[in-house]
Short mmCIF file of C-alpha atoms and ligand atoms in Angstrom, two decimals:
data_model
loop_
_atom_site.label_atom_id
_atom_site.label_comp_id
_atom_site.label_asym_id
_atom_site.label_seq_id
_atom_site.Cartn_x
_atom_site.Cartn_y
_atom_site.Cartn_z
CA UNK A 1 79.12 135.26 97.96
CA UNK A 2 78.76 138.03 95.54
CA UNK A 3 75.23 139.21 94.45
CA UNK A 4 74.84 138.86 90.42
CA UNK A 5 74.10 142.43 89.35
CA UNK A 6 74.98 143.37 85.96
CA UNK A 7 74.99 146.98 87.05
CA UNK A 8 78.18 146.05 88.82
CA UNK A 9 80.07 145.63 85.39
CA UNK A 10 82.55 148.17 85.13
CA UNK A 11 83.54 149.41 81.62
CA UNK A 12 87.57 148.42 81.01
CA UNK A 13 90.18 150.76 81.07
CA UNK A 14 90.18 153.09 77.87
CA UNK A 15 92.76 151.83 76.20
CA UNK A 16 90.52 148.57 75.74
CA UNK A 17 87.57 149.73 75.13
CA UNK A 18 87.40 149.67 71.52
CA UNK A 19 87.48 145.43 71.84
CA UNK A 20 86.40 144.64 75.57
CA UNK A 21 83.23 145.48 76.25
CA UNK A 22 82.65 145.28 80.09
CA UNK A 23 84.87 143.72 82.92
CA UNK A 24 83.36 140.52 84.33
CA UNK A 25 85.71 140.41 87.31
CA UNK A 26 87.98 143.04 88.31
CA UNK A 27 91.74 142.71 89.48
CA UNK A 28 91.06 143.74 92.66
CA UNK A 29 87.97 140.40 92.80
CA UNK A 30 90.62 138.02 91.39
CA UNK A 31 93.26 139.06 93.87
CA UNK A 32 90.99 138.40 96.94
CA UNK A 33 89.66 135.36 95.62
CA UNK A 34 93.14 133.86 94.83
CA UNK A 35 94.55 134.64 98.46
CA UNK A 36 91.46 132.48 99.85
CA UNK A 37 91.64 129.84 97.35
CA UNK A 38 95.90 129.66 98.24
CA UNK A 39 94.92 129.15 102.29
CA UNK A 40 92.31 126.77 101.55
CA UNK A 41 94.98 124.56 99.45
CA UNK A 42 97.83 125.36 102.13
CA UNK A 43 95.87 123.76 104.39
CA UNK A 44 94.64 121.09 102.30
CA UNK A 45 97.95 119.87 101.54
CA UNK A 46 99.83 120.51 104.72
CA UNK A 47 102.66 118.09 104.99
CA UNK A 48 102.14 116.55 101.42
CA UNK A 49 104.23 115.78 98.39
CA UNK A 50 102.84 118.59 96.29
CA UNK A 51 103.25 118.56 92.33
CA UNK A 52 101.71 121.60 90.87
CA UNK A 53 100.63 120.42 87.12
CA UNK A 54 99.41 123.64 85.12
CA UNK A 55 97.91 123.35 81.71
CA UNK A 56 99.54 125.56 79.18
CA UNK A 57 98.78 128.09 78.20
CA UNK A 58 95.86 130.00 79.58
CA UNK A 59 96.83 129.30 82.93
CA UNK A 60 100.43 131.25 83.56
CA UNK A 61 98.77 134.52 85.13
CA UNK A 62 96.30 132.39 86.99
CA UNK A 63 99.15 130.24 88.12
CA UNK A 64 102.19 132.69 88.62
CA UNK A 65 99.55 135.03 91.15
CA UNK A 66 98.70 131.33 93.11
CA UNK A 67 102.04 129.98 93.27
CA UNK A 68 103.38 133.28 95.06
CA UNK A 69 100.68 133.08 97.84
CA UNK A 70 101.72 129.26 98.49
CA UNK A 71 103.85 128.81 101.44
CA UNK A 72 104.24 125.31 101.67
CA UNK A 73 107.22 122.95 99.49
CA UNK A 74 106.10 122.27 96.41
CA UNK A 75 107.05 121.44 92.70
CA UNK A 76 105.70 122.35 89.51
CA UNK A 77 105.56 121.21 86.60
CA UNK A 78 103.41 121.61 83.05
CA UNK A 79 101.01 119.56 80.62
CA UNK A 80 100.70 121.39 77.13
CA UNK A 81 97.22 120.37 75.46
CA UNK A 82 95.83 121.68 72.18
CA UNK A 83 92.43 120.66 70.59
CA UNK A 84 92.90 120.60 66.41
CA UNK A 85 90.27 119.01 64.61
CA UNK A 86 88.33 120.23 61.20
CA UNK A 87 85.35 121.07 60.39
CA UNK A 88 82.64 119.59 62.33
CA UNK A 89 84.61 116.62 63.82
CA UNK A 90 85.15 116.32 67.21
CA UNK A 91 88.13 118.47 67.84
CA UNK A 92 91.20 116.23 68.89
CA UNK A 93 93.42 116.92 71.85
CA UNK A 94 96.95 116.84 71.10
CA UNK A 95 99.54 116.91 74.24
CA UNK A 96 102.44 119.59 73.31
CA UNK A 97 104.47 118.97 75.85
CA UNK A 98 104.77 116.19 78.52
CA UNK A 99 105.32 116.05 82.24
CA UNK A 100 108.80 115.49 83.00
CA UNK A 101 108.22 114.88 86.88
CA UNK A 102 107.73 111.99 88.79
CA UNK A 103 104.29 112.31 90.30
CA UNK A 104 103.58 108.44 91.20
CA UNK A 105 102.79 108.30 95.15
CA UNK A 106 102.04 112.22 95.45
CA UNK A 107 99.21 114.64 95.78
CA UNK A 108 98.73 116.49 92.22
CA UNK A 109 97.03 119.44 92.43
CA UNK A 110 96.25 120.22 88.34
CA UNK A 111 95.53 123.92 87.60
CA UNK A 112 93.77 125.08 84.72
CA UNK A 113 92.25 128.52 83.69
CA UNK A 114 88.57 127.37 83.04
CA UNK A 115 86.78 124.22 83.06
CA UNK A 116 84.11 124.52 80.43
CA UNK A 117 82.93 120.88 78.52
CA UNK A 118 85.05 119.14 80.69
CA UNK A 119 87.18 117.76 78.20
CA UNK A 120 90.26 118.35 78.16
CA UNK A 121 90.26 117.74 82.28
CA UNK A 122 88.92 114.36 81.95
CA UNK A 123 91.45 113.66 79.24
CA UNK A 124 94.44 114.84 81.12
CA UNK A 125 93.22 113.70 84.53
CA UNK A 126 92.77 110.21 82.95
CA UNK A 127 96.47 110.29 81.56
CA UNK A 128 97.66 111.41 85.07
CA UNK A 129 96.18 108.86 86.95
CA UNK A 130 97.64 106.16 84.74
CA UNK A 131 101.00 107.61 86.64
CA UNK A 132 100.33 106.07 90.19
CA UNK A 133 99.61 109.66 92.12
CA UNK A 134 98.44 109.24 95.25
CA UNK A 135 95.81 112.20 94.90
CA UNK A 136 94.34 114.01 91.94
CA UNK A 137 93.52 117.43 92.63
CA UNK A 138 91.72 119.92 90.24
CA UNK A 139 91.91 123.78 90.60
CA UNK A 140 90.38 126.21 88.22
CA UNK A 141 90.01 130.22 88.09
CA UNK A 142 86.82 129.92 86.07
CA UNK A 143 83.63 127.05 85.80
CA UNK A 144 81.05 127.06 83.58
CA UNK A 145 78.73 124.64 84.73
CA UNK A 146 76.26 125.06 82.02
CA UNK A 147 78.58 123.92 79.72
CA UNK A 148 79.76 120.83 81.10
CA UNK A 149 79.73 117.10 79.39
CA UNK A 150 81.96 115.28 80.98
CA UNK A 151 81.31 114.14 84.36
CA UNK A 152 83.88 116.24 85.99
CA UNK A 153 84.63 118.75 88.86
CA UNK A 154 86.98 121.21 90.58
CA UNK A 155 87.87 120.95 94.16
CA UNK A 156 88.75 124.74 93.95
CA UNK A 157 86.93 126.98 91.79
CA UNK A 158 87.89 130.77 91.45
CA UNK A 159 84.79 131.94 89.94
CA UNK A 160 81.36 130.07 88.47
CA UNK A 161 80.08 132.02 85.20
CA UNK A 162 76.93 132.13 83.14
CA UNK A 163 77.80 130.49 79.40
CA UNK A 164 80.20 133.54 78.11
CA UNK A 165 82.99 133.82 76.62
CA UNK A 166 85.60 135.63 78.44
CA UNK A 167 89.01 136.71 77.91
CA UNK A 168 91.89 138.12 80.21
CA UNK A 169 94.01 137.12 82.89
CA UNK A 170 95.03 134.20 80.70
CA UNK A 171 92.44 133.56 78.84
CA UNK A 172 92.61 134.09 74.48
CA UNK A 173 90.37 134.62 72.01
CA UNK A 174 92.72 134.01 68.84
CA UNK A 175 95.92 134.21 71.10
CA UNK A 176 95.22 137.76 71.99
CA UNK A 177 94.12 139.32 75.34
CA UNK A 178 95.55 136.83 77.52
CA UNK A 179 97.47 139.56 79.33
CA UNK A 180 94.57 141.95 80.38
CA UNK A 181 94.61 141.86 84.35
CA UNK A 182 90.85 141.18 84.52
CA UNK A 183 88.48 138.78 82.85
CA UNK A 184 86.57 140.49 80.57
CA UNK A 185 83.61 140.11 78.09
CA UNK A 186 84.82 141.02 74.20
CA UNK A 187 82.32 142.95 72.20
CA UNK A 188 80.18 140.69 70.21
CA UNK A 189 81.44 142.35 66.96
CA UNK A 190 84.96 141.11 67.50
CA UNK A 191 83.34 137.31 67.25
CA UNK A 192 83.35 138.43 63.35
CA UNK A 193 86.02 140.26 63.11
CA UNK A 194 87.87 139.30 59.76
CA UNK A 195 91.35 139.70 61.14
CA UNK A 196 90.73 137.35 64.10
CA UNK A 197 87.90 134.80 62.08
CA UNK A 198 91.03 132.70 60.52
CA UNK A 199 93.18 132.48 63.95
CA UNK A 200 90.36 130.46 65.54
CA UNK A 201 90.61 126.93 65.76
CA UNK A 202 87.64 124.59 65.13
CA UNK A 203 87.08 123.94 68.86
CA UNK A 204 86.99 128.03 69.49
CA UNK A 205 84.39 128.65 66.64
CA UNK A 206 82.35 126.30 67.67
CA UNK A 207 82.16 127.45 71.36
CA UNK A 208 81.63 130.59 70.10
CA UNK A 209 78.64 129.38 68.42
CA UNK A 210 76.48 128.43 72.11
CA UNK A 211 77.45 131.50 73.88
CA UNK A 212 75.45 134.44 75.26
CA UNK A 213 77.68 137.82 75.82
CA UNK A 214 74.71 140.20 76.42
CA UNK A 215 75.06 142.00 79.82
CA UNK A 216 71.50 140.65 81.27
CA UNK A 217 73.53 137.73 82.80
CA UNK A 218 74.97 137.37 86.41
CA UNK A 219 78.59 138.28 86.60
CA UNK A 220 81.75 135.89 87.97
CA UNK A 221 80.13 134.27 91.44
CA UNK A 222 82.80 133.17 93.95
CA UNK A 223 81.83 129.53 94.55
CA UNK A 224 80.12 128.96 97.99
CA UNK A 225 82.49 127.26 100.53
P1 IMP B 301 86.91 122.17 77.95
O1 IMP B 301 87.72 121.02 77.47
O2 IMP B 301 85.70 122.40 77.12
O3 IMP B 301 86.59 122.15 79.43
O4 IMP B 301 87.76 123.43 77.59
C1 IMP B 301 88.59 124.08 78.40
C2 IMP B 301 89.42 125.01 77.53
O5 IMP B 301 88.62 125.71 76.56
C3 IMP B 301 90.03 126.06 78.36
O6 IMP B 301 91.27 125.64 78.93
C4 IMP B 301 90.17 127.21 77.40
O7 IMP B 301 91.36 127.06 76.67
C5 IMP B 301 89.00 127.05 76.46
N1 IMP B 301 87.88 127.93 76.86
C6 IMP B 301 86.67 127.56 77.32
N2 IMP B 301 85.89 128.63 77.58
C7 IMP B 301 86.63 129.71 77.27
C8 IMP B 301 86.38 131.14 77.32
O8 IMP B 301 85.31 131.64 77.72
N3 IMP B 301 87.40 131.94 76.92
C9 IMP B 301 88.59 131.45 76.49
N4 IMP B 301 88.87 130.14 76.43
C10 IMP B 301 87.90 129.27 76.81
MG1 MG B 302 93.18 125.98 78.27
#
């Protein structure tokens, strides 16, 4: 397992620099880390009827990098989820788009790009069971532990981080940044930046609200096996 050392933050490549403020874990990090997580699951689910479910949308990097390092049959299919809500209410989760395969009887292996609250995992893993699978699955690049509500955990977890708000390899912040190649911290001013401030939906601000970007933090851990 990596040592935390926020020494170890690189700064992001120049054209970025203006809005990213450090990178949390490097290409290079992600690319190791997905080739172990892909033989741990190959050999997990040796010989089963694997259904990939992905979440849309933060996971497609995530997802199109682990799918390639797969050798094994499998399907795939998607679950779209969105959180609306105003205000101070709870936000809702609305499904965008449904699954269209037949998962009853098989092993599901649901991938999403960070489990944070635990919400929307519990929601869709709840819906998905209602289908008659023989195994639920859950497989995440990011966990935030300190975050979490719901009673819920990842069988494979990319990276654990410290309660920040990242951004990259999938993950938005107003719909932009999803295609860096690295996760990366944002600079605190863009949290208040006027052009992105509308864009965010309820649920966004008020994560925004609990988290702690400064640099004094450990960066991504690789979960211990
Ligand atoms: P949960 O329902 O709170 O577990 O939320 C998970 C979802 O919140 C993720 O799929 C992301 O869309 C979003 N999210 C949570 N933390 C972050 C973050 O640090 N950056 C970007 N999106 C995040
Ligand atoms: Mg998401």
């Amino acid at each position: 397992m990596d040592q935390p050392d926020h020494r170890r933050l690189k700064e992001p490549p120049p054209h970025w620099r203006k809005e990213i403020e450090s990178v949390l874990i490097s290409q290079e990090r992600i690319a190791r880390r997905v080739r172990t997580l892909a033989r741990q699951i190959e050999s997990d689910f040796a010989g089963r009827d694997l259904v990939l479910v992905a979440l849309l949308n933060g996971t497609v990097v995530f997802l199109a990098d682990l799918l390639r390092r797969l050798s094994l049959p499998l399907r795939l299919d998607f679950i779209g989820v969105s959180s609306y809500g105003g205000g101070s209410e709870p936000a809702e989760l609305v499904f965008t788009k449904e699954l269209r395969l037949d998962v009853g009887g098989r092993d599901v292996l649901l991938v999403d790009d960070i489990l944070d609250t635990g919400k929307t995992l519990a929601r869709v893993t709840a819906k998905l069971h209602r289908l008659g699978p023989r195994q639920i699955r859950i497989c995440v690049l990011l966990d935030k532990p300190s975050r979490r509500v719901e009673p819920i955990a990842a069988d494979y977890v990319g990276f654990t981080i410290p309660n920040h708000f990242v951004v990259g390899y999938g993950l938005d912040y107003a719909e932009r940044y999803r295609n860096l190649p690295f996760v990366g911290l944002l600079r605190p001013e863009m949290f208040k930046h006027p052009d992105f401030i509308p864009l965010l939906t309820p649920k966004k601000r008020r994560l925004l609200q609990g988290v702690e970007n400064e640099l004094d933090s450990d960066g991504g851990q690789e979960k211990s096996e």
